[in-house]
Amino acid sequence: MVTSLVTSDVLDPAALESSCAAAGAVVTFVGRVRDHDGGRSVQSLEYSAHPSAPDVLQQIAAACAAEEEVLALAVAHRTGSLVVGDVALVAVVATAHRAAAFAHCARMVEQVKHELPMWKRQVFADGSDEWVGSC
Amino acid sequence: MVTSLVTSDVLDPAALESSCAAAGAVVTFVGRVRDHDGGRSVQSLEYSAHPSAPDVLQQIAAACAAEEEVLALAVAHRTGSLVVGDVALVAVVATAHRAAAFAHCARMVEQVKHELPMWKRQVFADGSDEWVGSC
Amino acid sequence: MTTDVTVRLFAAAAAAAGTTELVLPATSLLDLRGSLAPSVGAVLDRCSFLVDGLVAHGDVPLRAGATVDVLPPFAGG
Amino acid sequence: MTTDVTVRLFAAAAAAAGTTELVLPATSLLDLRGSLAPSVGAVLDRCSFLVDGLVAHGDVPLRAGATVDVLPPFAGG
């Protein structure tokens, strides 16, 4: 089972984890909107995706799924307006043994961070905002 | 929030994950009963715990919680009779940033494997059984 | 003969330019970057570019009617 | 004067001995291990020991009435 999803709907980590359940070791990463960044208080944020984002995420998922140890995986990224505590990214990797699950899940999250054409605008408590990484 | 639990009740990964939700990065490990071990087909298994297991698990949890980056964690180990697919171990670590969450969760799982006084008896499809690691 | 290309701007690049799409004359990516610099500003130097959906490394010629995407640094997760 | 200690056996050690508890005379852990060897068998060499709840490293003297736990290799997770 391989799932990749770019969606403005609320992400459900438990459902994604369950989609990878038939295996020995399942490692799940959940990234939630933090209430601070670089010492500033974050109020809300907005993710916007390039039209190619679903394809890129699917390629990342397919590359991970092609690894010998990987039995199932799911990766999903939220878009649109999020508030503190909302789930932005979920990545799940199932393998027979635990070390591979940790390693592949961490690697897939890194790939999403670096390769997925997705942008994040943070709105701070003082009303100012910034596109993360762009200034 | 720090939770440690040795229980014969069914484990709920989603509930344990939610108990650590107020943070940037949450990594969850779920260990399920595999249908095979060393090439043999596993039918069921039984975990039995030494009476000190809850205390040992609490100490493992407390040591992890004392790490600077760790914001919340939960660790739970099932005991009693389990069948293939049942959740045996759940470990959740929340931190502000992802690398620490992966590292601490993986380390806590290793500690549980090596330090928790818990034993596993596997029953194979051919009716034979073995205490894992004892023969 | 027109040499216009369609430029799609995203995120910080769109915010800086005040628009998500422009049509500009350009025969190379370097040429186009020169035209974009005044409106897009500092973030342009941190952007990567897609020409007709493919990543462009360095300068490349642009055909008339090409679509160029201007991508600020990714910040998913 | 009695030198009996209480021995609690777990998992593979209990399965081999056919019981979870024994009372045996012993004045040291090494002494006790000699008494247990015939009934517990090969797994005894892979076991660790708690004496009154504390991990015993190597040989230790045993007080009368002590409780000794015989712990096969852990296999949680």
GROMACS .gro file of C-alpha atoms in nm:
model
  424
    1MET     CA    1   0.000   0.000   0.000
    2VAL     CA    2   0.150   0.331  -0.113
    3THR     CA    3  -0.038   0.656  -0.051
    4SER     CA    4   0.068   1.009  -0.140
    5LEU     CA    5  -0.159   1.303  -0.091
    6VAL     CA    6  -0.147   1.682  -0.124
    7THR     CA    7  -0.471   1.813   0.016
    8SER     CA    8  -0.642   2.109   0.179
    9ASP     CA    9  -0.840   1.865   0.396
   10VAL     CA   10  -0.746   1.797   0.759
   11LEU     CA   11  -0.487   1.519   0.780
   12ASP     CA   12  -0.564   1.210   0.986
   13PRO     CA   13  -0.238   1.051   1.111
   14ALA     CA   14  -0.420   0.750   1.258
   15ALA     CA   15  -0.589   0.664   0.929
   16LEU     CA   16  -0.262   0.697   0.738
   17GLU     CA   17  -0.085   0.485   0.998
   18SER     CA   18  -0.358   0.223   0.973
   19SER     CA   19  -0.313   0.209   0.596
   20CYS     CA   20   0.038   0.073   0.667
   21ALA     CA   21  -0.058  -0.159   0.951
   22ALA     CA   22   0.016  -0.503   0.815
   23ALA     CA   23   0.382  -0.517   0.913
   24GLY     CA   24   0.627  -0.552   1.198
   25ALA     CA   25   0.751  -0.197   1.246
   26VAL     CA   26   0.567   0.120   1.157
   27VAL     CA   27   0.727   0.462   1.211
   28THR     CA   28   0.508   0.768   1.176
   29PHE     CA   29   0.620   1.129   1.158
   30VAL     CA   30   0.363   1.398   1.231
   31GLY     CA   31   0.461   1.761   1.178
   32ARG     CA   32   0.234   2.015   1.345
   33VAL     CA   33   0.230   2.391   1.318
   34ARG     CA   34   0.452   2.529   1.594
   35ASP     CA   35   0.355   2.831   1.801
   36HIS     CA   36   0.693   2.991   1.750
   37ASP     CA   37   0.966   3.021   1.489
   38GLY     CA   38   1.304   3.184   1.539
   39GLY     CA   39   1.186   3.330   1.867
   40ARG     CA   40   0.874   3.491   1.717
   41SER     CA   41   0.519   3.396   1.808
   42VAL     CA   42   0.334   3.231   1.519
   43GLN     CA   43  -0.039   3.293   1.486
   44SER     CA   44  -0.127   3.103   1.171
   45LEU     CA   45   0.023   2.994   0.845
   46GLU     CA   46  -0.058   2.917   0.491
   47TYR     CA   47   0.088   2.647   0.271
   48SER     CA   48   0.067   2.688  -0.102
   49ALA     CA   49   0.173   2.421  -0.349
   50HIS     CA   50   0.302   2.432  -0.701
   51PRO     CA   51   0.070   2.243  -0.940
   52SER     CA   52   0.339   1.974  -0.972
   53ALA     CA   53   0.340   1.903  -0.596
   54PRO     CA   54   0.115   1.593  -0.611
   55ASP     CA   55   0.336   1.441  -0.882
   56VAL     CA   56   0.656   1.522  -0.693
   57LEU     CA   57   0.515   1.372  -0.372
   58GLN     CA   58   0.411   1.062  -0.561
   59GLN     CA   59   0.765   1.028  -0.701
   60ILE     CA   60   0.912   1.063  -0.350
   61ALA     CA   61   0.669   0.797  -0.226
   62ALA     CA   62   0.744   0.565  -0.518
   63ALA     CA   63   1.120   0.595  -0.464
   64CYS     CA   64   1.080   0.506  -0.095
   65ALA     CA   65   0.840   0.222  -0.175
   66ALA     CA   66   1.098   0.079  -0.414
   67GLU     CA   67   1.344   0.025  -0.128
   68GLU     CA   68   1.378  -0.343  -0.053
   69GLU     CA   69   1.275  -0.328   0.314
   70VAL     CA   70   0.970  -0.105   0.268
   71LEU     CA   71   0.639  -0.292   0.292
   72ALA     CA   72   0.397   0.001   0.292
   73LEU     CA   73   0.406   0.377   0.321
   74ALA     CA   74   0.191   0.685   0.326
   75VAL     CA   75   0.288   1.050   0.294
   76ALA     CA   76   0.052   1.347   0.301
   77HIS     CA   77   0.102   1.723   0.302
   78ARG     CA   78  -0.166   1.974   0.389
   79THR     CA   79  -0.218   2.297   0.196
   80GLY     CA   80  -0.413   2.614   0.272
   81SER     CA   81  -0.460   2.795   0.601
   82LEU     CA   82  -0.348   2.620   0.918
   83VAL     CA   83  -0.345   2.727   1.279
   84VAL     CA   84  -0.108   2.630   1.560
   85GLY     CA   85  -0.136   2.258   1.634
   86ASP     CA   86  -0.274   2.160   1.294
   87VAL     CA   87  -0.106   1.870   1.120
   88ALA     CA   88   0.096   1.985   0.818
   89LEU     CA   89   0.283   1.668   0.722
   90VAL     CA   90   0.240   1.298   0.791
   91ALA     CA   91   0.487   1.032   0.678
   92VAL     CA   92   0.448   0.663   0.760
   93VAL     CA   93   0.684   0.380   0.669
   94ALA     CA   94   0.629   0.013   0.748
   95THR     CA   95   0.906  -0.247   0.736
   96ALA     CA   96   0.962  -0.589   0.891
   97HIS     CA   97   1.230  -0.453   1.128
   98ARG     CA   98   1.251  -0.128   1.318
   99ALA     CA   99   1.583   0.025   1.209
  100ALA     CA  100   1.475   0.040   0.845
  101ALA     CA  101   1.141   0.199   0.934
  102PHE     CA  102   1.311   0.481   1.128
  103ALA     CA  103   1.572   0.537   0.858
  104HIS     CA  104   1.333   0.541   0.562
  105CYS     CA  105   1.072   0.755   0.738
  106ALA     CA  106   1.335   1.015   0.835
  107ARG     CA  107   1.477   1.014   0.483
  108MET     CA  108   1.134   1.056   0.324
  109VAL     CA  109   1.059   1.353   0.550
  110GLU     CA  110   1.391   1.513   0.447
  111GLN     CA  111   1.304   1.461   0.083
  112VAL     CA  112   0.965   1.622   0.129
  113LYS     CA  113   1.127   1.920   0.298
  114HIS     CA  114   1.384   1.968   0.021
  115GLU     CA  115   1.208   1.854  -0.295
  116LEU     CA  116   0.836   1.916  -0.258
  117PRO     CA  117   0.743   2.245  -0.431
  118MET     CA  118   0.553   2.386  -0.135
  119TRP     CA  119   0.574   2.725   0.032
  120LYS     CA  120   0.486   2.841   0.380
  121ARG     CA  121   0.377   3.191   0.480
  122GLN     CA  122   0.387   3.254   0.853
  123VAL     CA  123   0.171   3.518   1.016
  124PHE     CA  124   0.310   3.639   1.346
  125ALA     CA  125   0.126   3.761   1.654
  126ASP     CA  126   0.232   4.120   1.575
  127GLY     CA  127   0.051   4.101   1.238
  128SER     CA  128   0.364   4.081   1.025
  129ASP     CA  129   0.418   3.786   0.792
  130GLU     CA  130   0.695   3.618   0.597
  131TRP     CA  131   0.741   3.351   0.334
  132VAL     CA  132   0.968   3.102   0.511
  133GLY     CA  133   1.314   3.071   0.358
  134SER     CA  134   1.256   3.346   0.104
  135CYS     CA  135   1.396   3.651   0.278
  136MET     CA  136   0.307   1.487   2.933
  137VAL     CA  137   0.493   1.161   3.005
  138THR     CA  138   0.309   0.829   2.985
  139SER     CA  139   0.446   0.481   3.047
  140LEU     CA  140   0.225   0.178   3.048
  141VAL     CA  141   0.259  -0.200   3.076
  142THR     CA  142  -0.084  -0.345   3.014
  143SER     CA  143  -0.276  -0.647   2.891
  144ASP     CA  144  -0.528  -0.412   2.727
  145VAL     CA  145  -0.522  -0.342   2.353
  146LEU     CA  146  -0.285  -0.053   2.274
  147ASP     CA  147  -0.419   0.252   2.092
  148PRO     CA  148  -0.137   0.422   1.898
  149ALA     CA  149  -0.359   0.716   1.797
  150ALA     CA  150  -0.451   0.797   2.157
  151LEU     CA  151  -0.088   0.778   2.268
  152GLU     CA  152   0.016   0.996   1.974
  153SER     CA  153  -0.253   1.248   2.064
  154SER     CA  154  -0.124   1.266   2.421
  155CYS     CA  155   0.196   1.416   2.272
  156ALA     CA  156   0.029   1.640   2.016
  157ALA     CA  157   0.119   1.990   2.132
  158ALA     CA  158   0.452   2.015   1.955
  159GLY     CA  159   0.626   2.059   1.623
  160ALA     CA  160   0.749   1.707   1.547
  161VAL     CA  161   0.603   1.383   1.674
  162VAL     CA  162   0.758   1.048   1.584
  163THR     CA  163   0.564   0.734   1.667
  164PHE     CA  164   0.691   0.379   1.657
  165VAL     CA  165   0.436   0.099   1.643
  166GLY     CA  166   0.557  -0.260   1.672
  167ARG     CA  167   0.309  -0.521   1.557
  168VAL     CA  168   0.325  -0.897   1.582
  169ARG     CA  169   0.483  -1.027   1.262
  170ASP     CA  170   0.355  -1.334   1.080
  171HIS     CA  171   0.701  -1.479   1.051
  172ASP     CA  172   1.028  -1.498   1.242
  173GLY     CA  173   1.350  -1.648   1.115
  174GLY     CA  174   1.166  -1.798   0.820
  175ARG     CA  175   0.902  -1.972   1.037
  176SER     CA  176   0.534  -1.890   1.031
  177VAL     CA  177   0.413  -1.734   1.357
  178GLN     CA  178   0.059  -1.812   1.472
  179SER     CA  179   0.039  -1.624   1.801
  180LEU     CA  180   0.256  -1.507   2.085
  181GLU     CA  181   0.254  -1.432   2.448
  182TYR     CA  182   0.437  -1.155   2.631
  183SER     CA  183   0.502  -1.198   3.000
  184ALA     CA  184   0.650  -0.925   3.216
  185HIS     CA  185   0.858  -0.933   3.531
  186PRO     CA  186   0.680  -0.752   3.818
  187SER     CA  187   0.937  -0.470   3.788
  188ALA     CA  188   0.849  -0.401   3.423
  189PRO     CA  189   0.621  -0.101   3.492
  190ASP     CA  190   0.893   0.061   3.705
  191VAL     CA  191   1.163  -0.007   3.447
  192LEU     CA  192   0.947   0.136   3.169
  193GLN     CA  193   0.875   0.443   3.379
  194GLN     CA  194   1.250   0.492   3.432
  195ILE     CA  195   1.316   0.459   3.059
  196ALA     CA  196   1.041   0.717   2.995
  197ALA     CA  197   1.172   0.953   3.262
  198ALA     CA  198   1.526   0.938   3.124
  199CYS     CA  199   1.401   1.023   2.776
  200ALA     CA  200   1.174   1.298   2.909
  201ALA     CA  201   1.474   1.453   3.084
  202GLU     CA  202   1.645   1.515   2.749
  203GLU     CA  203   1.648   1.885   2.669
  204GLU     CA  204   1.465   1.864   2.336
  205VAL     CA  205   1.187   1.629   2.449
  206LEU     CA  206   0.852   1.802   2.502
  207ALA     CA  207   0.628   1.500   2.556
  208LEU     CA  208   0.645   1.124   2.522
  209ALA     CA  209   0.446   0.808   2.566
  210VAL     CA  210   0.561   0.448   2.573
  211ALA     CA  211   0.342   0.142   2.618
  212HIS     CA  212   0.404  -0.233   2.604
  213ARG     CA  213   0.135  -0.495   2.579
  214THR     CA  214   0.141  -0.819   2.776
  215GLY     CA  215  -0.052  -1.143   2.746
  216SER     CA  216  -0.167  -1.328   2.434
  217LEU     CA  217  -0.138  -1.149   2.102
  218VAL     CA  218  -0.212  -1.256   1.748
  219VAL     CA  219  -0.049  -1.150   1.421
  220GLY     CA  220  -0.109  -0.780   1.358
  221ASP     CA  221  -0.170  -0.688   1.722
  222VAL     CA  222   0.022  -0.389   1.855
  223ALA     CA  223   0.291  -0.497   2.103
  224LEU     CA  224   0.482  -0.172   2.154
  225VAL     CA  225   0.411   0.195   2.099
  226ALA     CA  226   0.667   0.471   2.154
  227VAL     CA  227   0.597   0.838   2.086
  228VAL     CA  228   0.836   1.132   2.122
  229ALA     CA  229   0.751   1.496   2.059
  230THR     CA  230   1.013   1.767   2.009
  231ALA     CA  231   1.020   2.109   1.845
  232HIS     CA  232   1.232   1.984   1.553
  233ARG     CA  233   1.222   1.660   1.363
  234ALA     CA  234   1.575   1.518   1.393
  235ALA     CA  235   1.553   1.501   1.773
  236ALA     CA  236   1.215   1.330   1.760
  237PHE     CA  237   1.346   1.053   1.531
  238ALA     CA  238   1.663   1.008   1.737
  239HIS     CA  239   1.499   0.996   2.078
  240CYS     CA  240   1.214   0.772   1.965
  241ALA     CA  241   1.456   0.523   1.809
  242ARG     CA  242   1.675   0.529   2.121
  243MET     CA  243   1.378   0.473   2.351
  244VAL     CA  244   1.266   0.174   2.146
  245GLU     CA  245   1.618   0.027   2.168
  246GLN     CA  246   1.614   0.076   2.545
  247VAL     CA  247   1.279  -0.097   2.575
  248LYS     CA  248   1.411  -0.389   2.371
  249HIS     CA  249   1.725  -0.426   2.582
  250GLU     CA  250   1.621  -0.318   2.932
  251LEU     CA  251   1.254  -0.395   2.980
  252PRO     CA  252   1.217  -0.727   3.167
  253MET     CA  253   0.971  -0.877   2.922
  254TRP     CA  254   0.965  -1.214   2.750
  255LYS     CA  255   0.806  -1.336   2.433
  256ARG     CA  256   0.690  -1.686   2.356
  257GLN     CA  257   0.617  -1.753   1.992
  258VAL     CA  258   0.380  -2.025   1.880
  259PHE     CA  259   0.445  -2.140   1.526
  260ALA     CA  260   0.201  -2.270   1.268
  261ASP     CA  261   0.336  -2.624   1.316
  262GLY     CA  262   0.236  -2.613   1.686
  263SER     CA  263   0.588  -2.579   1.823
  264ASP     CA  264   0.683  -2.281   2.039
  265GLU     CA  265   0.991  -2.103   2.167
  266TRP     CA  266   1.084  -1.832   2.413
  267VAL     CA  267   1.254  -1.575   2.191
  268GLY     CA  268   1.624  -1.527   2.259
  269SER     CA  269   1.639  -1.807   2.517
  270CYS     CA  270   1.746  -2.103   2.309
  271MET     CA  271   0.749   3.823  -3.446
  272THR     CA  272   0.666   3.802  -3.075
  273THR     CA  273   0.914   3.666  -2.824
  274ASP     CA  274   0.665   3.673  -2.538
  275VAL     CA  275   0.681   3.411  -2.263
  276THR     CA  276   0.436   3.346  -1.982
  277VAL     CA  277   0.584   3.385  -1.636
  278ARG     CA  278   0.410   3.222  -1.338
  279LEU     CA  279   0.512   3.357  -1.001
  280PHE     CA  280   0.467   3.170  -0.673
  281ALA     CA  281   0.466   3.246  -0.302
  282ALA     CA  282   0.719   3.516  -0.205
  283ALA     CA  283   0.790   3.594  -0.573
  284ALA     CA  284   0.420   3.655  -0.641
  285ALA     CA  285   0.386   3.857  -0.322
  286ALA     CA  286   0.680   4.078  -0.421
  287ALA     CA  287   0.560   4.133  -0.777
  288GLY     CA  288   0.199   4.177  -0.670
  289THR     CA  289   0.081   3.930  -0.935
  290THR     CA  290   0.089   3.557  -1.010
  291GLU     CA  291   0.131   3.583  -1.383
  292LEU     CA  292   0.309   3.809  -1.631
  293VAL     CA  293   0.365   3.803  -2.004
  294LEU     CA  294   0.706   3.939  -2.099
  295PRO     CA  295   0.930   3.936  -2.404
  296ALA     CA  296   1.243   3.725  -2.345
  297THR     CA  297   1.467   3.498  -2.553
  298SER     CA  298   1.667   3.348  -2.268
  299LEU     CA  299   1.624   3.282  -1.899
  300LEU     CA  300   1.902   3.528  -1.818
  301ASP     CA  301   1.723   3.790  -2.027
  302LEU     CA  302   1.397   3.718  -1.843
  303ARG     CA  303   1.561   3.737  -1.501
  304GLY     CA  304   1.685   4.083  -1.591
  305SER     CA  305   1.330   4.191  -1.673
  306LEU     CA  306   1.190   4.041  -1.352
  307ALA     CA  307   1.451   4.182  -1.116
  308PRO     CA  308   1.290   4.524  -1.059
  309SER     CA  309   0.948   4.384  -0.963
  310VAL     CA  310   1.044   4.055  -0.790
  311GLY     CA  311   1.341   4.198  -0.601
  312ALA     CA  312   1.586   4.014  -0.374
  313VAL     CA  313   1.405   3.680  -0.360
  314LEU     CA  314   1.470   3.632  -0.734
  315ASP     CA  315   1.830   3.536  -0.658
  316ARG     CA  316   1.705   3.253  -0.436
  317CYS     CA  317   1.455   3.120  -0.691
  318SER     CA  318   1.477   2.816  -0.915
  319PHE     CA  319   1.306   2.805  -1.253
  320LEU     CA  320   1.096   2.564  -1.454
  321VAL     CA  321   1.079   2.611  -1.830
  322ASP     CA  322   0.775   2.432  -1.969
  323GLY     CA  323   0.771   2.221  -1.652
  324LEU     CA  324   1.136   2.117  -1.657
  325VAL     CA  325   1.402   2.243  -1.418
  326ALA     CA  326   1.633   2.489  -1.592
  327HIS     CA  327   1.996   2.480  -1.485
  328GLY     CA  328   2.176   2.810  -1.549
  329ASP     CA  329   2.084   3.006  -1.858
  330VAL     CA  330   1.869   2.846  -2.129
  331PRO     CA  331   1.713   2.984  -2.447
  332LEU     CA  332   1.337   3.043  -2.431
  333ARG     CA  333   1.102   2.970  -2.718
  334ALA     CA  334   0.821   3.216  -2.787
  335GLY     CA  335   0.514   3.100  -2.594
  336ALA     CA  336   0.716   2.916  -2.330
  337THR     CA  337   0.593   2.906  -1.970
  338VAL     CA  338   0.848   2.991  -1.703
  339ASP     CA  339   0.772   2.916  -1.337
  340VAL     CA  340   0.957   3.119  -1.075
  341LEU     CA  341   0.996   2.908  -0.761
  342PRO     CA  342   1.114   3.056  -0.432
  343PRO     CA  343   1.296   2.817  -0.191
  344PHE     CA  344   1.068   2.530  -0.091
  345ALA     CA  345   0.945   2.528   0.267
  346GLY     CA  346   0.718   2.229   0.307
  347GLY     CA  347   0.671   2.026   0.624
  348MET     CA  348   1.995  -2.294   6.084
  349THR     CA  349   1.827  -2.281   5.743
  350THR     CA  350   2.003  -2.134   5.440
  351ASP     CA  351   1.694  -2.155   5.221
  352VAL     CA  352   1.635  -1.893   4.951
  353THR     CA  353   1.328  -1.838   4.736
  354VAL     CA  354   1.391  -1.872   4.363
  355ARG     CA  355   1.146  -1.717   4.118
  356LEU     CA  356   1.171  -1.848   3.764
  357PHE     CA  357   1.043  -1.663   3.458
  358ALA     CA  358   0.960  -1.739   3.097
  359ALA     CA  359   1.196  -1.998   2.941
  360ALA     CA  360   1.352  -2.073   3.282
  361ALA     CA  361   1.011  -2.148   3.433
  362ALA     CA  362   0.913  -2.352   3.129
  363ALA     CA  363   1.230  -2.562   3.155
  364ALA     CA  364   1.198  -2.620   3.529
  365GLY     CA  365   0.824  -2.681   3.509
  366THR     CA  366   0.761  -2.437   3.795
  367THR     CA  367   0.771  -2.064   3.867
  368GLU     CA  368   0.902  -2.089   4.223
  369LEU     CA  369   1.142  -2.307   4.420
  370VAL     CA  370   1.286  -2.298   4.771
  371LEU     CA  371   1.644  -2.420   4.782
  372PRO     CA  372   1.934  -2.408   5.027
  373ALA     CA  373   2.213  -2.181   4.897
  374THR     CA  374   2.469  -1.943   5.051
  375SER     CA  375   2.591  -1.786   4.727
  376LEU     CA  376   2.460  -1.723   4.378
  377LEU     CA  377   2.722  -1.955   4.231
  378ASP     CA  378   2.608  -2.224   4.474
  379LEU     CA  379   2.245  -2.167   4.372
  380ARG     CA  380   2.326  -2.181   4.003
  381GLY     CA  381   2.482  -2.522   4.057
  382SER     CA  382   2.161  -2.643   4.220
  383LEU     CA  383   1.942  -2.501   3.944
  384ALA     CA  384   2.147  -2.631   3.650
  385PRO     CA  385   1.992  -2.979   3.628
  386SER     CA  386   1.631  -2.854   3.618
  387VAL     CA  387   1.671  -2.523   3.429
  388GLY     CA  388   1.921  -2.652   3.174
  389ALA     CA  389   2.096  -2.460   2.898
  390VAL     CA  390   1.905  -2.134   2.929
  391LEU     CA  391   2.053  -2.082   3.279
  392ASP     CA  392   2.383  -1.970   3.122
  393ARG     CA  393   2.197  -1.692   2.938
  394CYS     CA  394   2.007  -1.570   3.244
  395SER     CA  395   2.068  -1.265   3.460
  396PHE     CA  396   1.979  -1.261   3.829
  397LEU     CA  397   1.811  -1.029   4.074
  398VAL     CA  398   1.885  -1.076   4.444
  399ASP     CA  399   1.615  -0.909   4.652
  400GLY     CA  400   1.528  -0.696   4.349
  401LEU     CA  401   1.879  -0.578   4.266
  402VAL     CA  402   2.087  -0.693   3.971
  403ALA     CA  403   2.363  -0.931   4.086
  404HIS     CA  404   2.690  -0.904   3.895
  405GLY     CA  405   2.893  -1.225   3.914
  406ASP     CA  406   2.886  -1.426   4.234
  407VAL     CA  407   2.733  -1.276   4.549
  408PRO     CA  408   2.662  -1.420   4.893
  409LEU     CA  409   2.295  -1.496   4.965
  410ARG     CA  410   2.131  -1.431   5.300
  411ALA     CA  411   1.882  -1.689   5.430
  412GLY     CA  412   1.534  -1.588   5.315
  413ALA     CA  413   1.663  -1.396   5.012
  414THR     CA  414   1.458  -1.389   4.691
  415VAL     CA  415   1.648  -1.465   4.373
  416ASP     CA  416   1.484  -1.395   4.035
  417VAL     CA  417   1.611  -1.590   3.735
  418LEU     CA  418   1.568  -1.378   3.423
  419PRO     CA  419   1.613  -1.521   3.074
  420PRO     CA  420   1.723  -1.276   2.802
  421PHE     CA  421   1.466  -0.999   2.759
  422ALA     CA  422   1.264  -1.003   2.441
  423GLY     CA  423   1.022  -0.714   2.456
  424GLY     CA  424   0.894  -0.514   2.160
   0.00000   0.00000   0.00000
